[in-house]
Coordinates of C-alpha atoms and ligand atoms in Angstrom, one line a residue:
X1 CA 204.8 133.6 -267.5
X2 CA 204.5 130.0 -268.8
X3 CA 206.8 127.3 -267.5
X4 CA 207.2 123.7 -268.7
X5 CA 207.6 121.2 -265.9
X6 CA 209.0 118.7 -268.4
X7 CA 211.9 121.0 -268.9
X8 CA 212.6 121.2 -265.2
X9 CA 212.5 125.0 -265.4
X10 CA 212.9 126.8 -262.1
X11 CA 210.2 129.3 -261.3
X12 CA 211.1 132.6 -259.6
X13 CA 209.0 131.5 -256.6
X14 CA 207.6 128.2 -255.2
X15 CA 205.6 130.0 -252.5
X16 CA 202.3 131.4 -253.6
X17 CA 199.1 132.9 -252.2
X18 CA 197.0 130.8 -254.4
X19 CA 197.7 127.5 -256.1
X20 CA 195.1 126.5 -258.7
X21 CA 195.2 123.0 -260.1
X22 CA 193.7 122.7 -263.5
X23 CA 193.7 125.3 -266.3
X24 CA 190.3 124.7 -267.9
X25 CA 187.5 127.4 -267.9
X26 CA 187.2 127.3 -264.1
X27 CA 190.9 127.6 -263.3
X28 CA 191.7 130.2 -265.9
X29 CA 188.8 132.4 -264.9
X30 CA 189.8 132.2 -261.2
X31 CA 193.4 133.0 -262.0
X32 CA 192.7 136.1 -264.1
X33 CA 190.1 137.4 -261.6
X34 CA 192.5 137.1 -258.7
X35 CA 195.4 138.7 -260.5
X36 CA 193.8 142.1 -260.1
X37 CA 193.9 141.6 -256.3
X38 CA 197.7 141.5 -256.3
X39 CA 197.6 137.8 -255.3
X40 CA 200.7 135.6 -256.3
X41 CA 199.1 132.8 -258.2
X42 CA 200.4 129.5 -259.5
X43 CA 198.1 127.9 -262.1
X44 CA 199.3 124.3 -262.9
X45 CA 198.0 122.0 -265.5
X46 CA 198.7 118.3 -266.3
X47 CA 198.6 119.0 -270.0
X48 CA 200.5 120.9 -272.6
X49 CA 199.4 123.6 -275.0
X50 CA 198.4 120.8 -277.5
X51 CA 196.8 117.4 -277.2
X52 CA 199.1 114.6 -276.2
X53 CA 198.4 110.9 -275.7
X54 CA 200.8 110.8 -272.8
X55 CA 198.5 113.2 -270.9
X56 CA 195.1 112.1 -272.3
X57 CA 195.5 108.4 -271.4
X58 CA 195.7 109.4 -267.7
X59 CA 192.0 110.1 -268.0
X60 CA 191.3 106.4 -268.7
X61 CA 188.9 104.8 -266.2
X62 CA 189.3 101.3 -264.8
X63 CA 185.6 100.7 -265.4
X64 CA 182.7 102.6 -266.7
X65 CA 179.0 101.9 -266.5
X66 CA 177.6 100.1 -269.6
X67 CA 175.5 103.0 -270.9
X68 CA 177.8 105.8 -270.0
X69 CA 180.4 107.3 -272.4
X70 CA 184.1 106.6 -272.3
X71 CA 185.6 109.0 -269.8
X72 CA 189.0 108.7 -271.5
X73 CA 188.0 111.0 -274.3
X74 CA 184.9 112.9 -273.2
X75 CA 187.1 115.6 -271.7
X76 CA 190.5 117.0 -272.7
X77 CA 193.6 116.9 -270.5
X78 CA 195.5 119.9 -271.8
X79 CA 195.7 123.7 -271.2
X80 CA 192.1 125.0 -271.7
X81 CA 190.7 121.6 -270.7
X82 CA 187.5 120.5 -272.4
X83 CA 186.9 123.9 -273.8
X84 CA 189.2 122.7 -276.5
X85 CA 186.3 120.7 -277.9
X86 CA 183.2 122.1 -276.3
X87 CA 180.3 123.5 -278.3
X88 CA 180.2 126.7 -276.3
X89 CA 176.4 126.6 -275.9
X90 CA 175.5 128.8 -272.9
X91 CA 172.4 129.8 -270.9
X92 CA 171.7 130.8 -267.4
X93 CA 170.3 128.6 -264.6
X94 CA 166.8 129.7 -263.6
X95 CA 165.9 130.7 -260.0
X96 CA 164.0 127.4 -259.4
X97 CA 167.2 125.5 -260.1
X98 CA 168.7 126.4 -256.8
X99 CA 165.7 125.6 -254.6
X100 CA 164.9 122.6 -252.4
X101 CA 162.1 120.7 -254.0
X102 CA 160.3 118.0 -252.0
X103 CA 159.8 115.9 -255.2
X104 CA 163.5 115.9 -256.0
X105 CA 165.5 114.2 -253.2
X106 CA 168.8 115.8 -252.3
X107 CA 167.9 119.0 -254.1
X108 CA 168.5 122.6 -252.8
X109 CA 171.7 124.6 -253.0
X110 CA 172.8 126.5 -250.0
X111 CA 172.9 129.6 -252.2
X112 CA 170.2 131.1 -254.5
X113 CA 170.0 132.5 -258.0
X114 CA 170.6 136.0 -256.5
X115 CA 174.1 134.8 -255.4
X116 CA 175.1 133.7 -258.8
X117 CA 173.0 135.9 -261.2
X118 CA 175.2 139.0 -260.8
X119 CA 178.2 137.1 -262.1
X120 CA 176.6 135.9 -265.4
X121 CA 177.4 138.9 -267.4
X122 CA 181.1 138.8 -266.6
X123 CA 181.1 135.0 -267.1
X124 CA 179.6 135.6 -270.6
X125 CA 182.6 137.9 -271.4
X126 CA 185.0 135.0 -270.6
X127 CA 182.9 132.7 -272.7
X128 CA 182.7 135.3 -275.5
X129 CA 179.0 135.1 -275.7
X130 CA 178.5 138.8 -275.2
X131 CA 176.6 140.8 -272.6
X132 CA 173.4 141.1 -274.6
X133 CA 171.4 138.8 -272.3
X134 CA 169.3 135.7 -272.7
X135 CA 166.0 137.4 -272.7
X136 CA 163.7 135.5 -275.2
X137 CA 161.3 138.4 -275.8
X138 CA 164.2 140.8 -276.7
X139 CA 165.8 138.2 -279.0
X140 CA 162.5 137.6 -280.8
X141 CA 162.0 141.4 -281.3
X142 CA 165.6 141.9 -282.4
X143 CA 165.4 139.1 -285.0
X144 CA 161.9 140.0 -286.0
X145 CA 160.5 136.6 -285.2
X146 CA 157.2 135.6 -283.5
X147 CA 157.5 133.6 -280.3
X148 CA 155.2 130.6 -280.6
X149 CA 155.1 130.1 -276.8
X150 CA 154.3 133.8 -276.1
X151 CA 150.8 132.9 -274.7
X152 CA 151.4 129.3 -273.7
X153 CA 150.9 129.1 -269.9
X154 CA 153.7 127.5 -268.0
X155 CA 156.2 127.5 -270.9
X156 CA 158.8 129.8 -272.4
X157 CA 161.2 129.9 -275.2
X158 CA 164.7 129.7 -273.6
X159 CA 167.7 131.2 -275.4
X160 CA 171.1 129.6 -275.8
X161 CA 174.1 131.5 -277.2
X162 CA 177.2 130.0 -278.6
X163 CA 180.3 131.8 -279.7
X164 CA 181.6 131.3 -283.3
X165 CA 184.0 129.7 -283.4
X166 CA 183.7 128.1 -279.9
X167 CA 185.9 129.8 -277.3
X168 CA 189.0 127.8 -276.5
X169 CA 189.7 129.2 -273.1
X170 CA 193.4 128.9 -273.1
X171 CA 193.9 130.2 -276.6
X172 CA 191.6 133.2 -276.0
X173 CA 192.9 134.1 -272.6
X174 CA 196.6 133.0 -272.7
X175 CA 198.0 136.4 -273.7
X176 CA 196.4 137.8 -270.5
X177 CA 197.6 134.9 -268.4
X178 CA 201.2 135.2 -269.6
X179 CA 201.4 138.9 -269.4
X180 CA 200.1 139.2 -265.8
X181 CA 203.3 139.3 -263.7
X182 CA 201.7 137.7 -260.6
X183 CA 200.5 134.6 -262.5
X184 CA 202.8 131.7 -263.0
X185 CA 201.4 129.1 -265.4
X186 CA 203.0 125.6 -265.3
X187 CA 202.3 123.0 -268.0
X188 CA 202.9 119.3 -267.8
X189 CA 202.4 119.4 -264.0
X190 CA 200.3 116.5 -262.7
X191 CA 199.1 116.8 -259.1
X192 CA 199.9 113.6 -257.3
X193 CA 199.7 114.4 -253.6
X194 CA 198.9 117.0 -251.0
X195 CA 200.5 117.5 -247.5
X196 CA 198.3 118.6 -244.6
X197 CA 199.2 120.0 -241.2
X198 CA 199.1 117.9 -238.0
X199 CA 195.3 118.0 -237.4
X200 CA 194.6 117.8 -241.2
X201 CA 192.7 121.1 -241.2
X202 CA 195.0 122.8 -243.6
X203 CA 196.9 121.9 -246.8
X204 CA 200.5 123.1 -246.6
X205 CA 201.8 122.0 -250.0
X206 CA 200.9 120.1 -253.1
X207 CA 203.2 117.7 -255.0
X208 CA 203.4 117.6 -258.8
X209 CA 205.1 115.3 -261.2
X210 CA 206.2 116.0 -264.8
X211 CA 206.1 113.2 -267.4
X212 CA 209.7 112.2 -266.6
X213 CA 208.7 111.4 -263.0
X214 CA 210.5 114.4 -261.6
X215 CA 208.5 115.7 -258.7
X216 CA 208.3 119.2 -257.2
X217 CA 206.3 120.9 -254.5
X218 CA 204.2 124.1 -254.4
X219 CA 203.5 125.9 -251.1
X220 CA 200.5 128.2 -251.0
X221 CA 198.1 129.8 -248.6
X222 CA 195.1 128.5 -250.5
X223 CA 194.6 125.5 -252.9
X224 CA 191.9 125.2 -255.4
X225 CA 191.1 122.0 -257.3
X226 CA 189.8 122.9 -260.8
X227 CA 190.3 119.6 -262.7
X228 CA 186.8 119.0 -264.0
X229 CA 183.8 117.1 -262.6
X230 CA 185.4 113.7 -262.6
X231 CA 189.0 114.4 -261.7
X232 CA 188.2 116.7 -258.8
X233 CA 186.4 113.8 -257.2
X234 CA 189.1 111.2 -258.1
X235 CA 192.0 113.2 -256.7
X236 CA 190.1 114.2 -253.6
X237 CA 189.3 110.6 -253.0
X238 CA 193.0 109.7 -253.4
X239 CA 194.0 112.4 -250.9
X240 CA 191.3 111.2 -248.5
X241 CA 192.8 107.7 -248.5
X242 CA 196.0 109.2 -247.1
X243 CA 194.2 111.5 -244.6
X244 CA 191.6 109.2 -243.2
X245 CA 188.7 110.9 -245.0
X246 CA 189.3 114.1 -243.1
X247 CA 189.5 116.2 -246.3
X248 CA 185.7 116.7 -246.8
X249 CA 184.9 113.0 -246.9
X250 CA 183.9 112.3 -243.3
X251 CA 180.5 111.3 -244.7
X252 CA 181.9 109.4 -247.7
X253 CA 180.1 111.8 -250.1
X254 CA 183.1 112.6 -252.4
X255 CA 182.3 111.3 -255.8
X256 CA 178.6 110.7 -255.0
X257 CA 175.6 112.3 -256.8
X258 CA 177.4 112.3 -260.2
X259 CA 175.0 113.8 -262.8
X260 CA 175.0 114.5 -266.5
X261 CA 172.4 115.8 -268.9
X262 CA 170.9 112.8 -270.6
X263 CA 169.4 113.4 -274.0
X264 CA 166.3 111.4 -274.4
X265 CA 164.6 112.2 -277.8
X266 CA 161.4 110.8 -276.3
X267 CA 158.7 112.9 -278.1
X268 CA 157.7 113.9 -281.5
X269 CA 155.9 117.1 -282.3
X270 CA 153.3 117.3 -285.1
X271 CA 153.1 121.1 -285.3
X272 CA 150.2 122.9 -286.9
X273 CA 151.2 123.7 -290.5
X274 CA 150.4 127.3 -290.2
X275 CA 152.3 127.8 -287.0
X276 CA 155.6 129.8 -287.3
X277 CA 157.9 128.0 -284.8
X278 CA 160.2 131.1 -284.6
X279 CA 163.5 130.6 -283.0
X280 CA 162.5 127.1 -281.8
X281 CA 163.4 125.5 -285.2
X282 CA 165.8 128.0 -286.6
X283 CA 169.3 128.8 -285.4
X284 CA 170.3 132.4 -286.2
X285 CA 173.8 133.7 -286.6
X286 CA 174.2 137.1 -285.1
X287 CA 177.7 138.6 -285.5
X288 CA 180.1 136.2 -283.9
X289 CA 177.5 134.0 -282.2
X290 CA 174.7 131.5 -282.8
X291 CA 171.3 132.0 -281.1
X292 CA 169.5 128.8 -280.3
X293 CA 165.9 128.6 -279.1
X294 CA 164.4 125.8 -277.0
X295 CA 161.2 125.1 -275.1
X296 CA 161.3 125.0 -271.4
X297 CA 159.0 125.2 -268.4
X298 CA 158.7 128.4 -266.4
X299 CA 159.8 128.6 -262.8
X300 CA 156.2 128.9 -261.7
X301 CA 155.1 125.8 -263.6
X302 CA 158.0 123.7 -262.3
X303 CA 157.2 124.6 -258.7
X304 CA 153.4 124.5 -259.0
X305 CA 153.2 121.2 -260.9
X306 CA 156.2 119.5 -259.3
X307 CA 158.1 119.0 -262.5
X308 CA 161.6 118.5 -263.6
X309 CA 163.3 120.9 -265.9
X310 CA 163.7 120.0 -269.6
X311 CA 165.5 121.8 -272.4
X312 CA 163.6 121.1 -275.6
X313 CA 165.0 122.2 -278.9
X314 CA 163.0 121.1 -281.9
X315 CA 164.6 119.4 -285.0
X316 CA 162.9 118.7 -288.3
X317 CA 162.7 115.0 -288.6
X318 CA 164.3 115.3 -292.1
X319 CA 167.4 116.9 -290.7
X320 CA 168.1 114.1 -288.3
X321 CA 170.5 111.2 -288.9
X322 CA 169.0 107.9 -290.0
X323 CA 168.6 105.3 -287.4
X324 CA 170.5 102.0 -287.7
X325 CA 167.3 100.3 -288.8
X326 CA 166.5 102.8 -291.6
X327 CA 170.1 102.6 -292.8
X328 CA 170.0 98.8 -292.8
X329 CA 166.7 98.9 -294.7
X330 CA 168.4 101.0 -297.4
X331 CA 171.3 98.5 -297.6
X332 CA 168.9 95.6 -297.9
X333 CA 166.7 97.3 -300.5
X334 CA 169.8 98.3 -302.6
X335 CA 171.3 94.7 -302.5
X336 CA 168.0 93.0 -303.2
X337 CA 167.2 95.3 -306.2
X338 CA 170.5 94.1 -307.7
X339 CA 169.6 90.5 -307.1
X340 CA 172.2 90.2 -304.4
X341 CA 172.4 89.8 -300.6
X342 CA 174.4 92.3 -298.5
X343 CA 177.3 91.4 -296.3
X344 CA 176.4 91.1 -292.6
X345 CA 172.8 90.3 -293.6
X346 CA 172.0 89.1 -290.1
X347 CA 173.0 92.4 -288.6
X348 CA 170.9 94.3 -291.1
X349 CA 167.9 92.1 -290.5
X350 CA 168.2 92.6 -286.8
X351 CA 168.5 96.3 -287.1
X352 CA 165.3 96.5 -289.2
X353 CA 163.4 94.4 -286.7
X354 CA 164.7 96.5 -283.7
X355 CA 163.8 99.8 -285.4
X356 CA 160.6 98.6 -287.0
X357 CA 158.6 101.5 -285.4
X358 CA 161.0 104.1 -286.9
X359 CA 160.9 102.5 -290.3
X360 CA 157.0 102.5 -290.2
X361 CA 157.0 106.1 -289.3
X362 CA 159.4 107.1 -292.1
X363 CA 157.4 105.1 -294.7
X364 CA 154.2 106.8 -293.6
X365 CA 155.8 110.2 -293.7
X366 CA 157.0 109.6 -297.2
X367 CA 153.6 108.2 -298.4
X368 CA 151.6 111.1 -296.9
X369 CA 154.3 113.8 -297.4
X370 CA 154.0 114.8 -293.8
X371 CA 156.7 117.5 -293.5
X372 CA 155.7 119.0 -290.2
X373 CA 157.0 116.2 -287.9
X374 CA 159.8 117.3 -285.7
X375 CA 161.7 115.5 -282.9
X376 CA 161.9 117.2 -279.6
X377 CA 165.3 116.7 -278.0
X378 CA 164.9 116.5 -274.2
X379 CA 168.0 117.5 -272.3
X380 CA 167.0 116.2 -269.0
X381 CA 167.7 117.6 -265.6
X382 CA 169.0 114.4 -263.9
X383 CA 168.1 113.8 -260.2
X384 CA 171.1 113.6 -257.9
X385 CA 171.3 109.9 -257.0
X386 CA 173.5 108.6 -254.2
X387 CA 174.5 105.6 -256.2
X388 CA 175.6 107.5 -259.3
X389 CA 179.2 108.1 -258.5
X390 CA 182.9 108.4 -259.3
X391 CA 184.8 106.0 -257.2
X392 CA 188.4 104.6 -257.0
X393 CA 189.3 101.2 -258.6
X394 CA 192.3 99.1 -257.7
X395 CA 194.3 99.5 -261.0
X396 CA 196.9 102.3 -260.9
X397 CA 198.1 104.9 -263.4
X398 CA 201.8 105.6 -264.3
X399 CA 202.1 107.8 -261.1
X400 CA 200.8 104.9 -258.9
X401 CA 197.5 106.7 -258.3
X402 CA 194.2 104.7 -258.4
X403 CA 192.1 105.0 -261.6
X404 CA 188.5 106.0 -261.4
X405 CA 185.4 103.9 -261.9
X406 CA 182.1 105.4 -263.2
X407 CA 178.8 104.2 -261.8
X408 CA 175.9 105.9 -263.6
X409 CA 172.5 105.0 -264.8
X410 CA 169.2 106.8 -265.6
X411 CA 166.9 105.7 -262.9
X412 CA 163.1 104.9 -263.1
X413 CA 162.5 108.0 -261.0
X414 CA 164.3 110.2 -263.6
X415 CA 162.0 108.7 -266.2
X416 CA 158.9 109.2 -264.1
X417 CA 159.6 112.9 -263.8
X418 CA 160.6 113.2 -267.4
X419 CA 157.2 111.7 -268.5
X420 CA 155.3 114.0 -266.1
X421 CA 157.1 117.0 -267.5
X422 CA 156.5 116.0 -271.1
X423 CA 152.8 115.4 -270.4
X424 CA 152.6 119.0 -269.1
X425 CA 154.3 120.2 -272.3
X426 CA 151.9 118.2 -274.4
X427 CA 148.8 119.5 -272.8
X428 CA 150.0 123.1 -273.0
X429 CA 151.0 122.8 -276.7
X430 CA 147.7 121.2 -277.6
X431 CA 145.5 123.7 -275.6
X432 CA 147.2 126.6 -277.3
X433 CA 147.0 125.2 -280.7
X434 CA 150.8 124.9 -281.2
X435 CA 150.8 121.3 -282.1
X436 CA 150.4 117.7 -280.9
X437 CA 153.2 116.1 -278.9
X438 CA 153.4 112.3 -279.2
X439 CA 155.2 111.0 -276.1
X440 CA 157.0 107.7 -276.7
X441 CA 156.6 106.2 -273.2
X442 CA 156.5 102.7 -274.7
X443 CA 160.1 103.4 -275.8
X444 CA 161.4 103.6 -272.2
X445 CA 163.5 100.5 -272.1
X446 CA 165.4 101.4 -275.2
X447 CA 165.8 105.0 -274.1
X448 CA 167.3 103.7 -270.9
X449 CA 169.8 101.5 -272.7
X450 CA 171.2 101.8 -276.2
X451 CA 169.3 105.0 -277.2
X452 CA 170.5 107.0 -274.2
X453 CA 173.0 109.8 -274.9
X454 CA 174.7 112.0 -272.4
X455 CA 176.1 115.6 -272.8
X456 CA 179.6 115.3 -271.4
X457 CA 178.5 117.6 -268.5
X458 CA 180.1 116.1 -265.4
X459 CA 178.4 117.5 -262.3
X460 CA 177.8 117.0 -258.6
X461 CA 180.7 114.9 -257.4
X462 CA 181.9 117.4 -254.7
X463 CA 178.5 118.9 -254.1
X464 CA 177.8 122.2 -252.4
X465 CA 175.7 121.9 -249.2
X466 CA 174.8 123.5 -245.9
X467 CA 176.9 121.1 -243.9
X468 CA 179.2 118.1 -244.2
X469 CA 176.5 115.6 -243.7
X470 CA 174.9 116.6 -247.0
X471 CA 177.9 117.6 -249.1
X472 CA 181.6 118.2 -249.7
X473 CA 182.0 122.0 -250.0
X474 CA 180.3 124.9 -248.3
X475 CA 178.6 127.9 -250.0
X476 CA 182.0 129.4 -250.7
X477 CA 183.3 126.2 -252.4
X478 CA 185.5 125.4 -249.4
X479 CA 186.0 121.8 -248.6
X480 CA 184.2 121.1 -245.2
X481 CA 186.5 120.9 -242.2
X482 CA 189.4 122.4 -244.0
X483 CA 190.8 125.9 -243.7
X484 CA 192.2 126.4 -247.2
X485 CA 191.2 123.7 -249.7
X486 CA 188.6 124.8 -252.3
X487 CA 186.9 123.3 -255.4
X488 CA 186.0 125.1 -258.6
X489 CA 183.9 123.7 -261.5
X490 CA 180.7 121.8 -262.0
X491 CA 181.6 119.2 -259.4
X492 CA 180.2 121.6 -256.8
X493 CA 176.7 121.7 -258.4
X494 CA 174.1 120.4 -256.0
X495 CA 171.7 119.9 -258.9
X496 CA 172.3 120.4 -262.5
X497 CA 169.2 122.0 -264.2
X498 CA 169.0 121.2 -267.9
X499 CA 171.5 124.0 -268.6
X500 CA 175.0 123.4 -270.0
X501 CA 177.2 124.0 -267.0
X502 CA 180.1 126.1 -268.2
X503 CA 178.6 129.6 -268.0
X504 CA 177.5 128.8 -264.4
X505 CA 180.8 127.3 -263.3
X506 CA 182.6 130.3 -264.7
X507 CA 180.2 132.6 -262.8
X508 CA 181.0 130.6 -259.7
X509 CA 184.8 131.0 -260.2
X510 CA 184.2 134.8 -260.4
X511 CA 182.1 134.5 -257.2
X512 CA 184.9 132.6 -255.5
X513 CA 187.4 135.2 -256.6
X514 CA 185.2 137.9 -255.1
X515 CA 185.1 135.9 -251.8
X516 CA 188.9 135.7 -251.7
X517 CA 189.1 139.4 -252.4
X518 CA 186.6 140.2 -249.7
X519 CA 188.7 138.1 -247.2
X520 CA 191.7 140.0 -248.3
X521 CA 189.9 143.3 -248.0
X522 CA 190.5 144.3 -251.6
X523 CA 187.1 143.9 -253.1
X524 CA 186.3 147.1 -254.9
Ligands
LIG1 C1 182.2 117.4 -276.6 C2 181.8 118.4 -275.5 C3 180.9 119.4 -275.7 C4 180.6 120.3 -274.7 N1 179.8 121.3 -274.9 C5 179.4 122.2 -274.0 C6 178.6 123.2 -274.2 O1 178.1 123.5 -275.3 N2 178.2 124.1 -273.2 C7 178.7 123.9 -271.9 O2 178.4 124.7 -271.0 N3 179.6 122.9 -271.7 C8 179.9 122.0 -272.6 N4 180.8 121.0 -272.4 C9 181.3 120.9 -271.0 C10 182.5 121.8 -270.8 O3 183.5 121.5 -271.7 C11 182.9 121.8 -269.3 O4 181.8 122.2 -268.5 C12 184.1 122.7 -269.0 O5 185.2 122.5 -269.8 C13 184.5 122.4 -267.6 O6 185.5 123.3 -267.2 P1 186.5 123.0 -266.0 O7 187.6 124.0 -266.0 O8 185.8 122.8 -264.8 O9 187.2 121.5 -266.4 P2 188.0 121.1 -267.6 O10 187.7 121.8 -268.8 O11 187.8 119.6 -267.6 O12 189.5 121.4 -267.2 C14 190.2 120.7 -266.3 C15 191.7 120.9 -266.4 O13 192.4 120.2 -265.4 C16 193.5 119.6 -265.9 N5 193.9 118.4 -265.1 C17 193.2 117.2 -265.0 N6 193.8 116.4 -264.2 C18 194.9 117.0 -263.7 C19 195.9 116.7 -262.7 N7 195.9 115.5 -262.1 N8 196.8 117.6 -262.4 C20 196.8 118.9 -263.0 N9 195.8 119.2 -263.9 C21 194.9 118.3 -264.2 C22 193.2 119.2 -267.3 O14 194.3 119.1 -268.2 C23 192.3 120.4 -267.7 O15 193.0 121.4 -268.4 C24 181.2 120.1 -273.4 C25 182.0 119.1 -273.2 C26 182.4 118.2 -274.2 C27 183.3 117.1 -273.9

């Protein structure tokens, strides 16, 4: 049943077994999974069924780092969360992603691939990307394509699958949510506070506000925060200010180790003309989904050569957007050929100077008709850095809650490992006659600044760890030193791999549901 907090509707019950805050992919999956256990669930979301400025502007930060994107709009504050504008690209984490690596400080989940892997197929059903696996060899056979990396040591073609159109989690799953009698869905319900018991070990209720400032409380046996990678940390920090950092923040780690997947575009591939690049350069539509190939290292190579994981799809240079410099060059050429000078001539001149290397490259390509040049997009696994963080500012939102601040940069250590990993790719591709990779190391400063893109994958701010000195939640996503407060979503990721996070965070929600069911003795 769907209730609207703005209409002050009374629900049949205000006492629940499970209160889930946030109805994005993480919260929706958890609610549906738990319904079969006969649990009385309340799933509350700050947004409506449609986008509203009133809700969205509550995502506005007080401050964000210079080269990070605006966190007001890089997520959506409505039922279904950011799945309302995601691309639905899914792949699985690899076994190495969960391991502790001595060359990656703060790495190592307290769980392994074997703990998450069994839930991927069910997660793919929620994401509507089908149960037909991510096995590269099978996809090449099925699509009758040759895998160019088949004999390349240390590298494999990874497979991504995206549903067509992308799965909007609320739209797709709402009929189930509304029809299940033990799920109460409440929209326009903003969490603003929690109340803990005397020794602050247990949450007894959570307070919500609608947009008319009418407040109400929900009592539950368990509470799960599922508000996305930034908001989970922000609200937990706010609750910790009231409770003396006893809600999982005794070591001041809430909000720390914020990670994204930076997109570098730091290499160009001159592939051999006779080489069929298979699924690496072609996206194939199969039924209701797109199959996307990308280069990646194998588990063995990452561990043996102490590398970082990269996701490397290949794009023909001609299919890419022009750079500012090339665009300005065209504007100048056009104006001068008409005996004129363009408006903003200074801006155009500056752009051409700044992008002189790209202009050179494109002129040479045109002159020599080099069609085989491709860009390799590197979606980078970012190291978990202590100083990359979501913190609280001093400005307050309409509910009197502190806004968040975003502190994020791509460190020199991230670059060092990215270059190492690219060098390993370059030598393997060359040795196996696939092509020549030109690594643009000299480009580092620009890649670190205005040419750095991120993927809107917000991870790591309530990280999973063995103990409270290293993280915020335990291996069952329970906030350390609490009895009934949990976190769902990519904020629990200890490290982020290069893989888009949603399939894995949905798998973790299913795993959390299984944990709750096992506690209840109803796991079948
Ligand atoms: C443009 C874009 C493209 C993307 N593409 C991909 C992709 O291809 N593949 C991939 O894996 N991932 C992708 N992502 C990331 C993906 O969208 C997220 O990983 C996913 O949505 C996270 O799910 P979630 O449920 O944890 O959080 P969210 O989707 O952020 O949902 C959080 C929910 O909490 C609610 N909420 C927030 N604050 C409060 C509050 N105070 N009280 C109550 N409720 C609250 C929100 O309204 C929202 O419904 C993309 C993201 C963007 C922005």
